[in-house]
Amino acid sequence: MPDLGKHAFVVLGAYVSALAILAGLVLVTWAEARAAKRRLARLEEQMKDKTDG
Amino acid sequence: MSIWRYANPVEFMALSGRVLPPLAVLTVLCLGLGLGWGFFATPDDSRMGATARILYIHVPSAFVAINCWLMMLAASLIWLVRRHHVSAVAARAAAPIGATMTVVAILTGAFWGQPTWGTYWAWDPRLTSFAVLFAFYLGYIALAGAVEDPEKNADLTSVLCMVGSVFALMSRYAVLFWNQGLHQGASLSLDAEENVADVFWYPLVVSIAGFVLLFVTLLLIRTRTGIRTRRIGALMQRLG
């Protein structure tokens, strides 16, 4: 760990807040993608059942 | 082979599905290397001390924030001229990424500004133009969420994107336009003499590459989600 001296708060604050925001974006993107994929699979199954039956 | 074949959603989903796994791995490697190198293995700057380490997050996020809007402009123009739905979906998918990058750039700039300028915020030309760019991102996202008809939605957001492009460019060149304010000039330039010293420049370039790769990865995932969401809407209509 580098010696950040009196600037430790601003340097670590910048890194921690930025990485937390970016991690949030990645998580939201991943969760939305997963939800859409599952919902589409369910609907396509229903559509298949409707056309088959 | 024409690139326009990827305007076909089926072709786009097939290609992006193949590209995404290696792209995600490359993104993690590049971001880890750039940020790790910048944070742990670069010296303090002679004037700014340890705060120079903020460079490796601040500059890449600002770079992506501006260029994301320009990508949205290109996609919007493709929509307006050629009416390819994938380009409209991609423009819409990029907006939340750009807005997030703008927040990161403003926030890290505020942390950097306090010890450097003695204040977290000032109505400096570049800072102000970034705040306006963020407002345009929010307006774009709100408009994209407010109109249900996909074609009308894409038309309206494309026009808004063209108007906002003035501010995206202004964010990049604000320092040159007004030649005043607290913010310094660009840290990267095609002119080698204007760049920061090599010891800071190399990790910065790797970090920028990592942020660009992160943008592309998230954009592909979000565009795929957008295409699936449209398909869900179409199936819901057919199922009644």
XYZ file of N, CA and C in Angstrom, chain B residues 72-200:
387
model
N -23.405 7.607 -29.157
C -24.876 7.687 -29.238
C -25.289 8.534 -30.438
N -24.506 9.597 -30.696
C -24.799 10.451 -31.864
C -24.665 9.639 -33.152
N -23.578 8.875 -33.270
C -23.375 8.059 -34.483
C -24.523 7.062 -34.645
N -24.891 6.397 -33.539
C -25.981 5.403 -33.609
C -27.312 6.084 -33.952
N -27.515 7.294 -33.399
C -28.760 8.024 -33.682
C -28.840 8.431 -35.151
N -27.709 8.868 -35.699
C -27.691 9.255 -37.122
C -27.963 8.034 -38.008
N -27.396 6.888 -37.622
C -27.661 5.653 -38.386
C -29.160 5.342 -38.344
N -29.756 5.530 -37.158
C -31.201 5.288 -37.052
C -31.979 6.242 -37.967
N -31.629 7.531 -37.888
C -32.393 8.526 -38.654
C -32.237 8.325 -40.158
N -31.037 7.903 -40.586
C -30.781 7.763 -42.020
C -31.212 6.388 -42.540
N -30.839 5.326 -41.813
C -31.056 3.970 -42.338
C -32.143 3.173 -41.640
N -32.646 3.711 -40.516
C -33.739 3.080 -39.759
C -33.394 1.655 -39.304
N -32.151 1.449 -38.826
C -31.781 0.152 -38.269
C -32.131 0.144 -36.785
N -32.982 -0.777 -36.378
C -33.453 -0.799 -34.996
C -32.334 -1.084 -33.989
N -31.368 -1.907 -34.374
C -30.284 -2.232 -33.433
C -29.509 -0.965 -33.052
N -29.343 -0.046 -33.997
C -28.606 1.190 -33.679
C -29.403 2.047 -32.692
N -30.719 2.075 -32.843
C -31.551 2.837 -31.901
C -31.490 2.205 -30.514
N -31.531 0.882 -30.471
C -31.444 0.173 -29.174
C -30.074 0.421 -28.540
N -29.022 0.411 -29.359
C -27.663 0.615 -28.835
C -27.501 2.021 -28.259
N -28.057 3.028 -28.948
C -27.958 4.409 -28.444
C -28.634 4.513 -27.083
N -29.794 3.914 -26.989
C -30.538 3.949 -25.731
C -29.804 3.166 -24.640
N -29.174 2.058 -25.016
C -28.457 1.223 -24.040
C -27.214 1.932 -23.498
N -26.650 2.825 -24.317
C -25.402 3.492 -23.904
C -25.635 4.597 -22.880
N -26.825 5.204 -22.891
C -27.065 6.399 -22.072
C -26.799 6.188 -20.572
N -27.298 5.119 -19.939
C -27.006 4.954 -18.508
C -25.514 4.759 -18.214
N -24.803 4.150 -19.171
C -23.349 3.975 -18.973
C -22.676 5.353 -18.999
N -23.055 6.165 -19.986
C -22.476 7.509 -20.091
C -22.800 8.366 -18.874
N -24.045 8.260 -18.403
C -24.446 9.049 -17.224
C -23.625 8.625 -16.005
N -23.414 7.309 -15.851
C -22.628 6.810 -14.714
C -21.182 7.295 -14.814
N -20.627 7.233 -16.011
C -19.237 7.685 -16.196
C -19.120 9.189 -15.915
N -20.153 9.943 -16.259
C -20.135 11.382 -15.983
C -20.136 11.627 -14.471
N -20.950 10.854 -13.747
C -20.977 10.982 -12.276
C -19.605 10.645 -11.696
N -18.999 9.565 -12.195
C -17.679 9.158 -11.693
C -16.649 10.258 -11.973
N -16.711 10.836 -13.172
C -15.752 11.895 -13.521
C -15.949 13.125 -12.620
N -17.190 13.506 -12.396
C -17.460 14.685 -11.562
C -17.047 14.410 -10.101
N -17.389 13.220 -9.619
C -17.091 12.874 -8.216
C -15.581 12.789 -7.970
N -14.870 12.080 -8.830
C -13.415 11.966 -8.644
C -12.738 13.320 -8.854
N -13.311 14.130 -9.753
C -12.793 15.488 -9.948
C -12.978 16.328 -8.688
N -14.108 16.126 -8.004
C -14.370 16.868 -6.762
C -13.360 16.464 -5.689
N -13.106 15.147 -5.579
C -12.110 14.684 -4.597
C -10.727 15.255 -4.919
N -10.437 15.356 -6.198
C -9.123 15.864 -6.623
C -9.056 17.395 -6.459
N -10.194 18.035 -6.670
C -10.230 19.501 -6.615
C -9.996 20.055 -5.212
N -10.442 19.311 -4.200
C -10.351 19.845 -2.837
C -8.901 20.164 -2.438
N -7.971 19.199 -2.543
C -6.592 19.546 -2.158
C -5.865 20.411 -3.197
N -6.309 20.324 -4.468
C -5.593 21.048 -5.529
C -6.049 22.505 -5.643
N -7.368 22.716 -5.629
C -7.912 24.072 -5.798
C -8.456 24.656 -4.492
N -8.598 23.783 -3.463
C -9.166 24.249 -2.198
C -10.687 24.195 -2.178
N -11.291 23.553 -3.165
C -12.760 23.434 -3.199
C -13.159 22.167 -3.955
N -14.302 21.585 -3.552
C -14.786 20.387 -4.248
C -15.434 20.752 -5.588
N -15.994 21.943 -5.652
C -16.720 22.329 -6.877
C -16.511 23.812 -7.173
N -16.411 24.153 -8.436
C -16.381 25.559 -8.853
C -17.108 25.632 -10.189
N -17.672 26.789 -10.489
C -18.386 26.940 -11.777
C -17.385 27.266 -12.882
N -16.438 26.363 -12.998
C -15.394 26.438 -14.016
C -16.000 25.975 -15.352
N -15.520 26.450 -16.502
C -16.138 26.048 -17.782
C -16.234 24.538 -17.983
N -15.139 23.816 -17.675
C -15.196 22.373 -17.934
C -16.122 21.670 -16.946
N -16.063 22.065 -15.682
C -16.930 21.435 -14.678
C -18.401 21.712 -15.004
N -18.677 22.954 -15.373
C -20.061 23.329 -15.672
C -20.565 22.585 -16.907
N -19.718 22.477 -17.934
C -20.167 21.783 -19.147
C -20.387 20.295 -18.859
N -19.641 19.734 -17.911
C -19.876 18.338 -17.530
C -21.199 18.192 -16.783
N -21.511 19.186 -15.944
C -22.800 19.146 -15.232
C -23.947 19.220 -16.241
N -23.789 20.057 -17.284
C -24.819 20.168 -18.321
C -24.915 18.854 -19.108
N -23.763 18.244 -19.387
C -23.757 16.956 -20.098
C -24.518 15.908 -19.285
N -24.303 15.913 -17.960
C -25.016 14.966 -17.089
C -26.525 15.217 -17.158
N -26.912 16.499 -17.168
C -28.347 16.837 -17.273
C -28.917 16.314 -18.590
N -28.134 16.399 -19.670
C -28.596 15.879 -20.964
C -28.752 14.359 -20.919
N -27.808 13.690 -20.237
C -27.942 12.235 -20.091
C -29.242 11.900 -19.364
N -29.504 12.613 -18.266
C -30.733 12.343 -17.502
C -31.969 12.627 -18.359
N -31.941 13.730 -19.105
C -33.066 14.061 -19.981
C -33.285 12.994 -21.037
N -32.177 12.511 -21.610
C -32.256 11.466 -22.634
C -32.886 10.196 -22.057
N -32.402 9.792 -20.852
C -32.917 8.563 -20.219
C -34.403 8.720 -19.895
N -34.777 9.914 -19.411
C -36.185 10.161 -19.071
C -37.057 10.092 -20.326
N -36.585 10.727 -21.417
C -37.349 10.719 -22.668
C -37.462 9.295 -23.224
N -36.351 8.560 -23.160
C -36.361 7.181 -23.681
C -37.326 6.295 -22.897
N -37.526 6.624 -21.624
C -38.435 5.830 -20.808
C -39.879 6.285 -20.871
N -40.098 7.452 -21.500
C -41.436 8.045 -21.450
C -42.298 7.726 -22.678
N -41.664 7.391 -23.805
C -42.418 7.176 -25.045
C -42.476 5.681 -25.348
N -43.682 5.134 -25.470
C -43.825 3.679 -25.635
C -43.541 3.197 -27.055
N -44.033 3.972 -28.038
C -43.841 3.532 -29.430
C -42.341 3.544 -29.776
N -41.758 2.389 -30.133
C -40.305 2.307 -30.357
C -39.784 3.268 -31.422
N -40.534 3.427 -32.537
C -40.051 4.281 -33.626
C -40.062 5.750 -33.217
N -41.166 6.157 -32.583
C -41.269 7.546 -32.133
C -40.219 7.822 -31.052
N -40.042 6.843 -30.172
C -39.041 6.921 -29.112
C -37.653 7.170 -29.716
N -37.304 6.349 -30.699
C -35.986 6.466 -31.327
C -35.833 7.792 -32.059
N -36.906 8.260 -32.727
C -36.847 9.553 -33.425
C -36.577 10.696 -32.444
N -37.348 10.724 -31.352
C -37.229 11.825 -30.394
C -35.874 11.818 -29.678
N -35.443 10.629 -29.241
C -34.154 10.568 -28.541
C -32.995 10.894 -29.489
N -33.154 10.551 -30.758
C -32.093 10.868 -31.728
C -31.940 12.376 -31.898
N -33.061 13.067 -31.940
C -33.010 14.536 -32.078
C -32.389 15.147 -30.824
N -32.804 14.653 -29.647
C -32.224 15.161 -28.398
C -30.722 14.903 -28.360
N -30.317 13.751 -28.854
C -28.897 13.389 -28.872
C -28.093 14.375 -29.734
N -28.666 14.766 -30.871
C -27.953 15.713 -31.739
C -27.775 17.063 -31.048
N -28.807 17.497 -30.326
C -28.720 18.777 -29.608
C -27.661 18.661 -28.496
N -27.692 17.549 -27.752
C -26.757 17.361 -26.647
C -25.315 17.218 -27.093
N -25.108 16.863 -28.355
C -23.744 16.684 -28.852
C -22.938 17.968 -28.770
N -23.613 19.093 -28.856
C -22.940 20.386 -28.717
C -22.272 20.451 -27.332
N -22.979 19.967 -26.301
C -22.433 20.031 -24.949
C -21.367 18.964 -24.719
N -21.502 17.824 -25.403
C -20.463 16.798 -25.290
C -19.148 17.345 -25.841
N -19.222 18.025 -26.989
C -18.016 18.617 -27.566
C -17.512 19.758 -26.692
N -18.453 20.520 -26.132
C -18.079 21.640 -25.273
C -17.348 21.125 -24.027
N -17.781 19.962 -23.505
C -17.116 19.380 -22.337
C -15.654 19.090 -22.656
N -15.419 18.636 -23.887
C -14.059 18.287 -24.298
C -13.203 19.528 -24.517
N -13.802 20.560 -25.122
C -13.002 21.713 -25.527
C -13.263 22.974 -24.709
N -13.968 22.828 -23.555
C -14.333 24.002 -22.754
C -13.114 24.833 -22.370
N -12.024 24.143 -22.029
C -10.820 24.860 -21.599
C -10.301 25.744 -22.737
N -10.359 25.225 -23.966
C -9.850 25.991 -25.108
C -10.788 27.139 -25.470
N -12.124 26.880 -25.383
C -13.096 27.904 -25.770
C -12.962 29.148 -24.895
N -12.878 28.903 -23.560
C -12.919 30.055 -22.647
C -11.548 30.458 -22.110
N -10.579 29.512 -22.197
C -9.220 29.812 -21.774
C -9.173 30.440 -20.384
N -9.990 29.961 -19.497
C -9.975 30.461 -18.127
C -10.539 29.359 -17.223
N -10.596 29.602 -15.951
C -11.126 28.599 -15.022
C -10.005 27.840 -14.339
N -10.394 26.921 -13.454
C -9.428 26.204 -12.623
C -8.867 24.972 -13.316
N -9.696 24.321 -14.133
C -9.302 23.035 -14.713
C -8.153 23.202 -15.688
N -7.149 22.278 -15.570
C -6.015 22.349 -16.493
C -6.394 21.769 -17.846
N -5.461 21.863 -18.799
C -5.705 21.347 -20.148
C -5.708 19.831 -20.162
N -5.783 19.264 -21.386
C -5.872 17.810 -21.534
C -4.604 17.136 -21.017
N -4.787 15.940 -20.403
C -3.636 15.156 -19.925
C -3.050 14.318 -21.048
N -3.856 14.074 -22.084
C -3.408 13.263 -23.218
C -3.573 14.064 -24.499
N -2.618 13.918 -25.374
C -2.690 14.645 -26.628
C -1.922 13.863 -27.671
N -2.220 14.119 -28.951
C -1.429 13.498 -30.011
C -0.025 14.108 -30.049
N 0.122 15.311 -29.500
C 1.418 15.953 -29.401
C 2.110 15.444 -28.130
N 3.186 14.644 -28.284
C 3.827 13.987 -27.129
C 4.292 14.983 -26.070
N 4.657 16.198 -26.493
C 5.173 17.173 -25.528
C 4.104 17.661 -24.560
N 2.829 17.530 -24.940
C 1.753 17.999 -24.074
C 1.294 16.931 -23.083
N 1.773 15.694 -23.266
C 1.329 14.610 -22.390
C 1.989 14.689 -21.017
N 1.360 13.977 -20.047
C 1.991 13.842 -18.740
C 3.246 12.980 -18.905
N 4.119 12.969 -17.889
C 5.371 12.203 -17.973
C 5.080 10.719 -18.203
N 6.048 10.028 -18.852
C 5.856 8.619 -19.219
C 5.447 7.736 -18.048
N 6.030 8.013 -16.873
C 5.752 7.168 -15.708
C 4.264 7.204 -15.325
N 3.593 8.295 -15.654
C 2.142 8.387 -15.409
C 1.350 7.999 -16.665
